[in-house]
C-alpha cells in the first residue's frame, strides 16, 4: 500500500537547497508519499498525490529517523552500582568492561537475544530507525561470533569489536590475544559483520596493536571504525584517518593535529553545504554524562569543517541510554552545537558515519524512515529535554 504523511507543519529533509534552514532543507506545509518502503514523493501538501492510506501529521514537525551509529547492545548483567560509585566521585577508567564480559559469557543465546530486542525496540520508540551494534563483551572466538550473529538479527550495521579490552586470561599476553583477534576470532566473526573496530586507548590497545587488527579486518573486507581519544590524548584519531576509517568515535580529547587530520579528509559534495569529511567524528555525550567526564568540543570540530555525528553509545557501563533525543539535547547544552546542527548530526551525520546515503534524509529513493514529533518544530527536541516528543515512527514505510 502507498501511504501519504500529510499536513506536515515543518518537514526536515536534510536535502540542501530543498527549503529553509541550510543543510536541514526545511519545507513548510508539506507531505511525503511512501511506497514499498521508500520515499516516492516530497512536496507541498496542496499538491500531494492520492494514496491508499493517510497519516495526518496535524501540523507537527516530521524528521528523518535518527541514525544511531554507535551502540553496544549485546550484553548481560547490570552495572548500576558502578554508576552510583562514579556519581559518588570514583573516576571512570573503562575497567568495568571485564565485569560485563563475565556476565555475557555466562548468558544464554536467548538471554542475549532478549536484551538486544528489548533495547532495539526501546530505541525505535524514541525515533532511532537505523542502529549500529557492536560485539565486544564476549572476547572469545565463540562469544564474539554469537554476539554478532544475534546483532545481525536486528540490524545490518554490525561491528566486530573483539579488540574492546584484553580479557583477564590474556592480561599478561596481549600480543597473543591480538593474534587471536586477527586470526580465529576474525574468521569466525567476519561473516556476521560489516565493520571492524578497536578501542585504541590507554588500558586497552596501543597504536601498533590497533593498526594490526584493523588492517587484518580490512584484508577480509570489513570497513574501519575506531574508538579514539575518550580517556585522554592518544593516537586513535590519526590512526583512523590513516586507515580511511568511516568514523572515529568519542573524540573527547583532541589536539590541533587531530583536528587537522580529520579536516584533511574533507571534500566538496552536494549532500551538505560546503562538503563533508570522509572520516566522521562521532560524539557520544551520553558517555560524558554518565561518567562525569569533560564533554567533547563539537564547536571546535564544526568550525574546522569536520563532519560530526551524534550517537548514544548505549552500553551497560558508561552510557546506558538508548535515547537519541537525550543525546541531542546534551550536545546543544554542553557541546556548543546549535539545535539545527545537532539534528543534522543525529540523522544525516550518523548516516555519513555509516557511509549510507539512503537513511538520515527524506528524498525520493531514500528509505521511508521518518518520525512525527508531538511538537511544531525540530527545535523542541533540545528545547524540551526529557519529554517523549516522538509521537509516531515509520520504519521502512511501516507505522510502528
CSV table of C-alpha atoms in Angstrom, one decimal:
chain,number,residue,atom,x,y,z
A,1,UNK,CA,0.0,0.0,0.0
A,2,UNK,CA,1.0,3.6,-0.6
A,3,UNK,CA,0.9,5.9,2.4
A,4,UNK,CA,0.7,9.7,2.5
A,5,UNK,CA,2.0,11.6,5.5
A,6,UNK,CA,0.1,14.8,5.1
A,7,UNK,CA,-0.4,18.2,6.8
A,8,UNK,CA,3.2,18.4,7.9
A,9,UNK,CA,3.9,21.8,9.5
A,10,UNK,CA,7.7,21.6,9.3
A,11,UNK,CA,9.5,18.9,7.3
A,12,UNK,CA,13.2,18.4,7.8
A,13,UNK,CA,14.5,16.7,4.6
A,14,UNK,CA,18.3,17.1,5.1
A,15,UNK,CA,18.4,18.0,1.4
A,16,UNK,CA,20.4,21.3,1.0
A,17,UNK,CA,18.5,23.7,-1.2
A,18,UNK,CA,15.2,21.9,-0.8
A,19,UNK,CA,13.9,24.6,1.5
A,20,UNK,CA,14.9,26.7,4.5
A,21,UNK,CA,17.5,26.0,7.2
A,22,UNK,CA,20.5,25.4,5.0
A,23,UNK,CA,21.5,21.7,5.3
A,24,UNK,CA,18.2,20.8,7.0
A,25,UNK,CA,16.3,21.6,3.8
A,26,UNK,CA,13.1,22.5,5.8
A,27,UNK,CA,9.8,22.6,3.9
A,28,UNK,CA,6.6,24.1,5.3
A,29,UNK,CA,3.1,22.7,4.9
A,30,UNK,CA,4.5,19.6,3.2
A,31,UNK,CA,3.6,16.0,2.6
A,32,UNK,CA,5.6,12.8,2.0
A,33,UNK,CA,4.4,9.8,-0.1
A,34,UNK,CA,5.7,6.4,0.8
A,35,UNK,CA,5.6,3.4,-1.5
A,36,UNK,CA,7.2,-0.1,-1.0
A,37,UNK,CA,9.3,1.1,1.9
A,38,UNK,CA,10.8,4.1,0.1
A,39,UNK,CA,10.1,7.8,-0.1
A,40,UNK,CA,8.3,8.2,-3.5
A,41,UNK,CA,7.5,11.9,-3.4
A,42,UNK,CA,8.1,15.0,-1.3
A,43,UNK,CA,6.3,18.3,-1.9
A,44,UNK,CA,3.7,20.8,-0.9
A,45,UNK,CA,0.7,19.3,0.9
A,46,UNK,CA,-1.6,21.1,-1.5
A,47,UNK,CA,-0.1,19.1,-4.4
A,48,UNK,CA,0.0,15.7,-2.7
A,49,UNK,CA,-0.9,12.7,-4.9
A,50,UNK,CA,-3.5,10.2,-3.9
A,51,UNK,CA,-2.5,7.2,-1.7
A,52,UNK,CA,-4.1,4.1,-0.3
A,53,UNK,CA,-3.6,5.4,3.3
A,54,UNK,CA,-3.0,8.6,5.0
A,55,UNK,CA,-1.5,9.8,8.3
A,56,UNK,CA,-2.4,13.3,9.3
A,57,UNK,CA,0.6,15.0,11.0
A,58,UNK,CA,-1.7,17.7,12.2
A,59,UNK,CA,0.8,20.5,11.7
A,60,UNK,CA,3.6,18.8,13.6
A,61,UNK,CA,7.3,18.5,12.6
A,62,UNK,CA,8.5,15.5,10.7
A,63,UNK,CA,12.2,14.5,10.6
A,64,UNK,CA,14.2,11.6,9.1
A,65,UNK,CA,14.6,8.8,11.6
A,66,UNK,CA,17.6,9.1,13.9
A,67,UNK,CA,20.7,7.1,12.8
A,68,UNK,CA,22.5,5.8,15.9
A,69,UNK,CA,25.9,4.9,14.6
A,70,UNK,CA,27.5,3.6,17.9
A,71,UNK,CA,25.8,1.2,20.3
A,72,UNK,CA,26.8,-1.9,22.3
A,73,UNK,CA,23.5,-3.8,22.8
A,74,UNK,CA,24.8,-7.4,23.1
A,75,UNK,CA,25.5,-7.9,26.8
A,76,UNK,CA,24.2,-9.4,30.0
A,77,UNK,CA,24.3,-8.1,33.5
A,78,UNK,CA,24.0,-4.7,35.2
A,79,UNK,CA,26.5,-2.1,36.3
A,80,UNK,CA,24.2,0.3,38.2
A,81,UNK,CA,26.5,0.0,41.3
A,82,UNK,CA,29.4,1.2,39.2
A,83,UNK,CA,27.3,4.2,38.0
A,84,UNK,CA,26.5,5.0,41.7
A,85,UNK,CA,30.1,4.9,42.6
A,86,UNK,CA,31.0,7.3,39.8
A,87,UNK,CA,28.3,9.7,41.0
A,88,UNK,CA,30.0,9.5,44.4
A,89,UNK,CA,33.3,10.6,42.9
A,90,UNK,CA,35.1,7.5,41.6
A,91,UNK,CA,36.7,8.1,38.2
A,92,UNK,CA,35.8,6.2,35.0
A,93,UNK,CA,38.7,4.0,33.7
A,94,UNK,CA,36.9,1.5,31.4
A,95,UNK,CA,37.8,-1.3,33.8
A,96,UNK,CA,34.2,-2.3,34.3
A,97,UNK,CA,34.1,-3.7,30.8
A,98,UNK,CA,35.5,-7.0,32.1
A,99,UNK,CA,32.5,-7.3,34.5
A,100,UNK,CA,30.2,-7.3,31.6
A,101,UNK,CA,32.4,-9.7,29.7
A,102,UNK,CA,32.0,-12.3,32.5
A,103,UNK,CA,28.2,-11.9,32.6
A,104,UNK,CA,27.9,-12.0,28.8
A,105,UNK,CA,29.9,-15.2,28.5
A,106,UNK,CA,27.7,-16.9,31.1
A,107,UNK,CA,24.4,-15.8,29.4
A,108,UNK,CA,22.4,-18.0,27.0
A,109,UNK,CA,21.7,-17.0,23.5
A,110,UNK,CA,18.1,-16.5,24.5
A,111,UNK,CA,19.1,-14.1,27.2
A,112,UNK,CA,21.3,-12.1,24.9
A,113,UNK,CA,18.7,-12.0,22.2
A,114,UNK,CA,16.0,-10.8,24.6
A,115,UNK,CA,18.3,-7.9,25.7
A,116,UNK,CA,19.1,-6.9,22.1
A,117,UNK,CA,15.5,-6.9,21.1
A,118,UNK,CA,14.3,-5.0,24.1
A,119,UNK,CA,16.9,-2.3,23.6
A,120,UNK,CA,16.3,-2.2,19.9
A,121,UNK,CA,12.6,-1.7,20.4
A,122,UNK,CA,13.3,0.9,23.1
A,123,UNK,CA,15.5,2.9,20.6
A,124,UNK,CA,12.9,2.6,17.8
A,125,UNK,CA,10.2,4.0,20.0
A,126,UNK,CA,12.4,7.1,20.6
A,127,UNK,CA,12.9,7.5,16.8
A,128,UNK,CA,16.1,5.5,16.1
A,129,UNK,CA,15.3,3.8,12.8
A,130,UNK,CA,18.9,2.8,12.0
A,131,UNK,CA,21.3,1.5,14.6
A,132,UNK,CA,24.8,0.1,14.6
A,133,UNK,CA,25.5,-2.7,17.1
A,134,UNK,CA,29.0,-3.8,18.2
A,135,UNK,CA,30.2,-7.0,19.8
A,136,UNK,CA,33.0,-6.7,22.3
A,137,UNK,CA,31.6,-8.3,25.5
A,138,UNK,CA,32.4,-11.9,24.6
A,139,UNK,CA,36.1,-11.7,23.8
A,140,UNK,CA,36.3,-15.4,22.9
A,141,UNK,CA,36.0,-16.8,19.4
A,142,UNK,CA,32.6,-18.4,20.1
A,143,UNK,CA,31.2,-15.5,22.1
A,144,UNK,CA,32.2,-12.8,19.6
A,145,UNK,CA,30.7,-14.8,16.7
A,146,UNK,CA,27.4,-15.4,18.6
A,147,UNK,CA,27.2,-11.8,19.6
A,148,UNK,CA,27.4,-10.6,16.0
A,149,UNK,CA,25.0,-13.3,14.8
A,150,UNK,CA,22.4,-12.1,17.4
A,151,UNK,CA,23.0,-8.5,16.5
A,152,UNK,CA,22.6,-9.2,12.8
A,153,UNK,CA,19.1,-10.4,13.5
A,154,UNK,CA,18.0,-6.8,14.1
A,155,UNK,CA,20.4,-4.7,12.0
A,156,UNK,CA,22.7,-4.8,9.0
A,157,UNK,CA,25.1,-2.4,10.7
A,158,UNK,CA,27.2,-4.9,12.8
A,159,UNK,CA,30.7,-4.2,14.1
A,160,UNK,CA,33.3,-6.7,15.3
A,161,UNK,CA,34.9,-5.3,18.4
A,162,UNK,CA,36.9,-8.2,19.6
A,163,UNK,CA,39.6,-5.6,20.5
A,164,UNK,CA,37.5,-3.9,23.2
A,165,UNK,CA,39.9,-4.8,26.0
A,166,UNK,CA,42.4,-7.6,26.6
A,167,UNK,CA,40.4,-10.2,28.6
A,168,UNK,CA,41.7,-11.2,32.0
A,169,UNK,CA,43.0,-14.6,30.9
A,170,UNK,CA,45.4,-12.8,28.4
A,171,UNK,CA,46.3,-9.9,30.7
A,172,UNK,CA,50.0,-10.9,30.7
A,173,UNK,CA,49.9,-12.0,27.0
A,174,UNK,CA,48.5,-9.1,25.0
A,175,UNK,CA,50.4,-10.0,21.8
A,176,UNK,CA,48.9,-13.4,21.9
A,177,UNK,CA,45.4,-12.0,22.3
A,178,UNK,CA,46.0,-9.7,19.3
A,179,UNK,CA,47.0,-12.8,17.3
A,180,UNK,CA,43.7,-14.5,18.4
A,181,UNK,CA,41.7,-11.5,17.3
A,182,UNK,CA,43.5,-11.2,13.9
A,183,UNK,CA,43.2,-15.0,13.3
A,184,UNK,CA,40.5,-17.4,14.5
A,185,UNK,CA,38.3,-14.7,16.1
A,186,UNK,CA,38.2,-12.5,13.0
A,187,UNK,CA,37.5,-15.6,10.8
A,188,UNK,CA,34.5,-16.6,13.0
A,189,UNK,CA,33.1,-13.0,13.3
A,190,UNK,CA,33.6,-11.7,9.8
A,191,UNK,CA,30.6,-13.5,8.2
A,192,UNK,CA,28.3,-11.6,10.6
A,193,UNK,CA,30.0,-8.1,10.5
A,194,UNK,CA,30.2,-5.1,8.2
A,195,UNK,CA,32.7,-3.2,10.3
A,196,UNK,CA,35.7,-3.7,12.5
A,197,UNK,CA,36.5,-1.5,15.5
A,198,UNK,CA,39.3,-1.2,18.1
A,199,UNK,CA,39.3,0.6,21.5
A,200,UNK,CA,42.6,2.4,20.9
A,201,UNK,CA,43.2,3.8,24.3
A,202,UNK,CA,45.4,3.6,27.3
A,203,UNK,CA,44.5,0.4,29.2
A,204,UNK,CA,43.1,-1.2,26.0
A,205,UNK,CA,45.1,-1.3,22.7
A,206,UNK,CA,48.0,0.8,21.6
A,207,UNK,CA,48.5,2.1,18.1
A,208,UNK,CA,50.6,-0.8,16.8
A,209,UNK,CA,48.1,-3.4,18.1
A,210,UNK,CA,45.2,-1.4,16.8
A,211,UNK,CA,46.7,-1.0,13.3
A,212,UNK,CA,47.5,-4.7,13.1
A,213,UNK,CA,43.9,-5.6,14.0
A,214,UNK,CA,42.2,-3.1,11.8
A,215,UNK,CA,44.3,-3.9,8.7
A,216,UNK,CA,43.6,-7.6,9.2
A,217,UNK,CA,39.9,-6.7,9.2
A,218,UNK,CA,40.3,-4.6,6.0
A,219,UNK,CA,42.0,-7.6,4.4
A,220,UNK,CA,38.8,-9.7,4.8
A,221,UNK,CA,36.5,-6.9,3.5
A,222,UNK,CA,35.5,-5.1,6.8
A,223,UNK,CA,35.4,-1.4,6.9
A,224,UNK,CA,37.0,0.5,9.7
A,225,UNK,CA,35.7,2.4,12.8
A,226,UNK,CA,37.8,3.4,15.8
A,227,UNK,CA,37.1,4.1,19.5
A,228,UNK,CA,39.5,7.1,19.9
A,229,UNK,CA,40.7,9.7,22.4
A,230,UNK,CA,38.0,9.1,25.0
A,231,UNK,CA,40.1,8.9,28.2
A,232,UNK,CA,42.9,11.1,27.1
A,233,UNK,CA,45.1,12.3,24.2
A,234,UNK,CA,46.4,9.4,22.0
A,235,UNK,CA,47.0,8.1,18.5
A,236,UNK,CA,43.4,6.8,17.8
A,237,UNK,CA,42.1,9.7,15.7
A,238,UNK,CA,45.1,10.0,13.4
A,239,UNK,CA,45.3,6.2,13.1
A,240,UNK,CA,41.6,6.2,11.9
A,241,UNK,CA,42.4,8.9,9.3
A,242,UNK,CA,45.5,7.0,8.2
A,243,UNK,CA,43.4,3.8,7.6
A,244,UNK,CA,40.5,5.6,6.0
A,245,UNK,CA,38.0,5.0,8.8
A,246,UNK,CA,34.4,5.9,8.3
A,247,UNK,CA,34.3,7.2,11.8
A,248,UNK,CA,36.4,7.9,14.9
A,249,UNK,CA,34.2,7.8,18.0
A,250,UNK,CA,34.3,9.7,21.3
A,251,UNK,CA,36.9,12.4,20.3
A,252,UNK,CA,36.8,13.8,23.8
A,253,UNK,CA,40.5,14.8,24.0
A,254,UNK,CA,41.8,16.3,20.7
A,255,UNK,CA,44.9,18.1,19.7
A,256,UNK,CA,45.1,20.6,16.9
A,257,UNK,CA,46.9,17.9,14.9
A,258,UNK,CA,44.0,15.5,15.4
A,259,UNK,CA,41.5,18.1,14.2
A,260,UNK,CA,43.7,19.0,11.2
A,261,UNK,CA,43.9,15.3,10.3
A,262,UNK,CA,40.1,14.9,10.3
A,263,UNK,CA,39.7,18.2,8.4
A,264,UNK,CA,42.2,16.9,5.7
A,265,UNK,CA,39.7,14.3,4.6
A,266,UNK,CA,37.2,16.9,3.6
A,267,UNK,CA,35.8,17.1,0.0
A,268,UNK,CA,33.1,19.0,-1.7
A,269,UNK,CA,29.7,17.4,-2.4
A,270,UNK,CA,26.1,18.3,-2.8
A,271,UNK,CA,24.9,16.3,0.2
A,272,UNK,CA,26.0,19.0,2.7
A,273,UNK,CA,26.6,22.7,2.2
A,274,UNK,CA,30.4,23.1,1.9
A,275,UNK,CA,31.1,19.4,1.6
A,276,UNK,CA,32.0,16.9,4.4
A,277,UNK,CA,34.8,14.8,5.7
A,278,UNK,CA,35.2,11.2,4.7
A,279,UNK,CA,36.2,10.4,8.3
A,280,UNK,CA,33.4,11.5,10.6
A,281,UNK,CA,33.9,12.5,14.3
A,282,UNK,CA,31.1,10.7,16.2
A,283,UNK,CA,30.4,12.3,19.5
A,284,UNK,CA,28.8,10.3,22.4
A,285,UNK,CA,27.6,12.8,25.0
A,286,UNK,CA,25.8,10.1,27.0
A,287,UNK,CA,29.2,8.7,28.0
A,288,UNK,CA,30.3,12.0,29.4
A,289,UNK,CA,27.0,12.5,31.2
A,290,UNK,CA,27.3,9.0,32.8
A,291,UNK,CA,31.0,9.3,33.7
A,292,UNK,CA,31.1,12.9,34.7
A,293,UNK,CA,33.9,13.4,32.2
A,294,UNK,CA,34.5,16.6,30.1
A,295,UNK,CA,32.3,16.8,27.0
A,296,UNK,CA,33.8,16.9,23.5
A,297,UNK,CA,34.1,20.3,22.0
A,298,UNK,CA,31.8,19.9,19.0
A,299,UNK,CA,32.1,23.6,18.1
A,300,UNK,CA,35.8,23.3,17.6
A,301,UNK,CA,35.3,20.4,15.2
A,302,UNK,CA,32.5,22.0,13.3
A,303,UNK,CA,34.4,25.3,12.9
A,304,UNK,CA,37.3,23.3,11.4
A,305,UNK,CA,34.9,21.8,8.8
A,306,UNK,CA,34.8,18.3,10.3
A,307,UNK,CA,31.6,16.3,9.8
A,308,UNK,CA,30.1,15.4,13.2
A,309,UNK,CA,27.7,12.6,14.1
A,310,UNK,CA,25.9,12.1,17.4
A,311,UNK,CA,25.2,8.6,18.8
A,312,UNK,CA,24.1,7.1,22.1
A,313,UNK,CA,27.0,4.7,22.9
A,314,UNK,CA,24.3,2.6,24.6
A,315,UNK,CA,26.0,0.1,26.9
A,316,UNK,CA,25.6,-1.1,30.5
A,317,UNK,CA,28.6,0.7,31.9
A,318,UNK,CA,29.3,4.1,30.7
A,319,UNK,CA,26.2,5.2,28.8
A,320,UNK,CA,23.1,3.2,29.5
A,321,UNK,CA,20.7,5.3,27.3
A,322,UNK,CA,19.1,4.4,24.1
A,323,UNK,CA,17.7,7.9,23.6
A,324,UNK,CA,19.0,9.9,20.7
A,325,UNK,CA,16.8,12.9,21.7
A,326,UNK,CA,18.5,13.0,25.1
A,327,UNK,CA,22.0,12.9,23.4
A,328,UNK,CA,20.9,15.6,21.0
A,329,UNK,CA,19.8,17.9,23.9
A,330,UNK,CA,23.1,17.3,25.7
A,331,UNK,CA,25.0,18.2,22.5
A,332,UNK,CA,23.2,21.6,22.4
A,333,UNK,CA,23.5,22.3,26.1
A,334,UNK,CA,27.0,21.1,26.7
A,335,UNK,CA,29.0,20.8,23.4
A,336,UNK,CA,28.4,24.1,21.6
A,337,UNK,CA,26.1,22.8,18.9
A,338,UNK,CA,23.1,24.7,17.6
A,339,UNK,CA,19.8,22.8,17.6
A,340,UNK,CA,19.9,22.5,13.8
A,341,UNK,CA,23.5,21.2,13.8
A,342,UNK,CA,22.5,18.6,16.5
A,343,UNK,CA,19.5,17.4,14.5
A,344,UNK,CA,21.6,17.1,11.3
A,345,UNK,CA,24.3,15.2,13.2
A,346,UNK,CA,21.8,12.8,14.7
A,347,UNK,CA,20.3,12.0,11.3
A,348,UNK,CA,22.4,12.7,8.3
A,349,UNK,CA,25.6,12.8,10.3
A,350,UNK,CA,25.0,9.3,11.6
A,351,UNK,CA,24.3,8.2,8.0
A,352,UNK,CA,27.7,9.6,7.0
A,353,UNK,CA,29.4,7.7,9.8
A,354,UNK,CA,27.9,4.5,8.4
A,355,UNK,CA,28.6,5.6,4.8
A,356,UNK,CA,24.9,5.4,3.9
A,357,UNK,CA,23.0,7.7,1.6
A,358,UNK,CA,19.6,6.0,1.9
A,359,UNK,CA,18.9,7.0,5.5
A,360,UNK,CA,19.0,10.2,7.5
A,361,UNK,CA,17.4,12.0,4.6
A,362,UNK,CA,13.9,12.4,3.2
A,363,UNK,CA,14.0,12.5,-0.6
A,364,UNK,CA,12.7,10.2,-3.4
A,365,UNK,CA,14.5,6.9,-3.3
A,366,UNK,CA,15.6,7.1,0.3
A,367,UNK,CA,14.3,4.6,2.9
A,368,UNK,CA,11.0,5.6,4.3
A,369,UNK,CA,12.3,6.1,7.9
A,370,UNK,CA,10.7,9.1,9.5
A,371,UNK,CA,9.4,10.4,12.8
A,372,UNK,CA,6.5,12.6,13.6
A,373,UNK,CA,7.0,14.8,16.7
A,374,UNK,CA,4.4,15.9,19.2
A,375,UNK,CA,5.8,19.4,18.5
A,376,UNK,CA,5.7,22.0,15.8
A,377,UNK,CA,9.5,22.2,15.2
A,378,UNK,CA,12.7,20.3,15.4
A,379,UNK,CA,13.8,23.0,17.9
A,380,UNK,CA,11.7,21.3,20.6
A,381,UNK,CA,14.0,18.3,20.7
A,382,UNK,CA,16.6,20.4,22.6
A,383,UNK,CA,14.1,23.0,23.9
A,384,UNK,CA,12.1,20.3,25.8
A,385,UNK,CA,14.7,17.8,27.0
A,386,UNK,CA,13.4,14.6,28.7
A,387,UNK,CA,10.0,14.9,27.2
A,388,UNK,CA,8.9,12.0,24.9
A,389,UNK,CA,8.2,14.1,21.8
A,390,UNK,CA,8.3,11.2,19.2
A,391,UNK,CA,4.7,10.7,18.5
A,392,UNK,CA,4.9,8.1,15.7
A,393,UNK,CA,7.7,6.3,13.9
A,394,UNK,CA,7.6,5.0,10.3
A,395,UNK,CA,10.3,2.3,9.7
A,396,UNK,CA,10.8,1.1,6.2
A,397,UNK,CA,7.5,2.8,5.5
A,398,UNK,CA,5.6,0.9,8.2
A,399,UNK,CA,4.0,2.7,11.1
A,400,UNK,CA,5.4,1.4,14.4
